[in-house]
XYZ file of C-alpha atoms in Angstrom:
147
model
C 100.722 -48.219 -29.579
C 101.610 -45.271 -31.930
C 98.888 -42.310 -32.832
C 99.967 -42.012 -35.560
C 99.248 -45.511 -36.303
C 95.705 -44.778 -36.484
C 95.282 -41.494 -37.736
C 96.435 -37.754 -36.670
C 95.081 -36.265 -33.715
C 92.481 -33.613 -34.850
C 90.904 -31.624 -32.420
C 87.667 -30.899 -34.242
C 86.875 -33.985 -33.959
C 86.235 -33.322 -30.717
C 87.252 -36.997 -29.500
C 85.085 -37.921 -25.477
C 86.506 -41.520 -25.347
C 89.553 -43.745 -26.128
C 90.036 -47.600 -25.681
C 93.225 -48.980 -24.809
C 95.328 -52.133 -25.937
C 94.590 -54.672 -25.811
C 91.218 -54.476 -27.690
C 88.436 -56.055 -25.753
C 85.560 -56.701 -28.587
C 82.597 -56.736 -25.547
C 84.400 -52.914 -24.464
C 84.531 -51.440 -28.422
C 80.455 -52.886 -28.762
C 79.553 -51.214 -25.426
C 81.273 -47.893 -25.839
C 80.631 -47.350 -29.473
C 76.918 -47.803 -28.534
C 77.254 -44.966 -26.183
C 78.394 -42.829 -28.584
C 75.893 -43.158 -30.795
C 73.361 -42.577 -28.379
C 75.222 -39.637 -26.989
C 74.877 -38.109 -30.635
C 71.166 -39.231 -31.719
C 69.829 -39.812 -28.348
C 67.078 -42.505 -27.590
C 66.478 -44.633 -30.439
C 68.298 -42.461 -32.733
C 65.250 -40.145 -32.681
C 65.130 -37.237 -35.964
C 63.123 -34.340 -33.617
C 63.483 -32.781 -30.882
C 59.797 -31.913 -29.375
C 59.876 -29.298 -26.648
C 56.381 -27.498 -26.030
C 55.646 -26.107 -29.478
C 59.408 -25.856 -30.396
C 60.290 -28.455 -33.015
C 63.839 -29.344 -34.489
C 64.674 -31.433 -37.093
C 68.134 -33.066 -36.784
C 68.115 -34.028 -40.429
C 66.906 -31.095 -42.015
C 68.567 -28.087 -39.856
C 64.992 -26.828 -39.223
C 63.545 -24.955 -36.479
C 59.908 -24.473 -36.264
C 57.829 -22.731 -32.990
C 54.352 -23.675 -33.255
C 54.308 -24.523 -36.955
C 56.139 -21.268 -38.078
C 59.432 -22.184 -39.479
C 62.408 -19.841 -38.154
C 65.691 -19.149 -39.892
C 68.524 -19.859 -37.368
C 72.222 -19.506 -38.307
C 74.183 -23.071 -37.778
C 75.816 -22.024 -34.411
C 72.453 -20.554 -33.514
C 70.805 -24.490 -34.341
C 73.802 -25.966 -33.177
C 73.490 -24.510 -29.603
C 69.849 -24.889 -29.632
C 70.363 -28.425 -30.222
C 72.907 -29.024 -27.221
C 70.740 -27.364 -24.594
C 67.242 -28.962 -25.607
C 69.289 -32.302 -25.770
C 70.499 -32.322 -22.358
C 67.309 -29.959 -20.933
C 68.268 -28.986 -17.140
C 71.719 -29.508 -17.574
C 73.774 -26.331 -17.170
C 76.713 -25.293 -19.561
C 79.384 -23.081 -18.886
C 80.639 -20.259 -21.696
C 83.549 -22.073 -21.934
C 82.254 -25.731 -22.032
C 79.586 -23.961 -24.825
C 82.773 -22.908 -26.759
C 84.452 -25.810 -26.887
C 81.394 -28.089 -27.733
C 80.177 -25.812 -30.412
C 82.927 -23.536 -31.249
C 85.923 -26.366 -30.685
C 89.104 -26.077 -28.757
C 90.779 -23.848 -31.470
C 88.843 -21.115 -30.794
C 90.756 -17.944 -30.179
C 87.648 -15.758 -29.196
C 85.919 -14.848 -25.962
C 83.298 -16.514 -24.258
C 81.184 -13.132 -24.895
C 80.427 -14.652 -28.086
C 78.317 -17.523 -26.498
C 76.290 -14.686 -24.795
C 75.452 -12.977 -28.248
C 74.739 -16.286 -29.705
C 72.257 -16.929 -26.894
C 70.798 -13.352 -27.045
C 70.026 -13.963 -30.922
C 68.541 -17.545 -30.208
C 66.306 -16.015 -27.800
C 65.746 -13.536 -30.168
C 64.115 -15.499 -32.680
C 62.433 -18.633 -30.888
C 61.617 -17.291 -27.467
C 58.344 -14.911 -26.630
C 56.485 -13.897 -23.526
C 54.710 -17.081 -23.730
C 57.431 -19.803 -24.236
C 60.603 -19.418 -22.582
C 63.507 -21.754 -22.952
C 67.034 -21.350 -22.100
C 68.063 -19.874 -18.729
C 70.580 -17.788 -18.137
C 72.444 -19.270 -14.490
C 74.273 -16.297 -13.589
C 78.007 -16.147 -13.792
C 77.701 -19.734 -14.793
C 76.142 -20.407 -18.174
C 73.258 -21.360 -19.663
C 70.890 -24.171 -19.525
C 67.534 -25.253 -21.163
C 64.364 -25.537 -19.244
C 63.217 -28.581 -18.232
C 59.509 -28.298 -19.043
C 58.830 -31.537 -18.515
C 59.737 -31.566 -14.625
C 57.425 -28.412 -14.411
C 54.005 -28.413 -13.116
């Protein structure tokens, strides 16, 4: 089967799965299903709830106990990755790629001033959420496995 057949290859797109011929209608039901619950998580849910830290998928708001804070869209867009996947630790370059996409010419020291402004505006003493996993990445907390 041609490529081109279906479309040019775009790597914004950012494509994490591909079915082969011939087309099995059970496969395309099963893996399209994961997708969508890879982007809107369980039941499509609208918010993410973490502690006092709110975000609205639909409305690109941020709010930390009620107060609504201005992020930039990488800022929200990283914030969203890590309190999706809370525990899971991402490497500057896997943070890039996700967020920034594989055209990115920069250097993975702009995921660390990202994450330094983040913190900057939702963290305080008092609630503290992404980790830094040294000469790793970063990862969210998982306050729910916490006691």
């Amino acid at each position: 089967m041609d490529v081109t057949a279906i479309g040019q290859y775009d790597p914004a797109i950012n494509p994490d799965d591909f079915i082969v011929a011939p087309l099995d209608s059970a496969e395309l039901v099963a893996r399209v299903g994961q997708i969508v619950y890879r982007r809107d998580g369980r039941g499509g849910e609208q918010r993410i709830r973490v502690g006092e830290l709110t975000i609205d998928l639909q409305s690109y708001e941020v709010a930390m106990a009620g107060r609504r804070i201005s992020l930039t869209y990488k800022e929200f867009q990283l914030l969203t990755l890590l309190a999706s996947n809370p525990g899971r630790v991402y490497t500057r370059e896997a943070l890039l790629n996700q967020i920034w996409g594989y055209d990115y010419l920069g250097g993975t020291r702009t995921v660390d001033v990202h994450i330094r402004r983040l913190r900057s505006k939702v963290e305080d003493p008092d609630h503290l959420f992404v980790e830094t996993i040294w000469n790793v990445g970063y990862r969210f907390r998982d306050i729910a496995s916490q006691g």
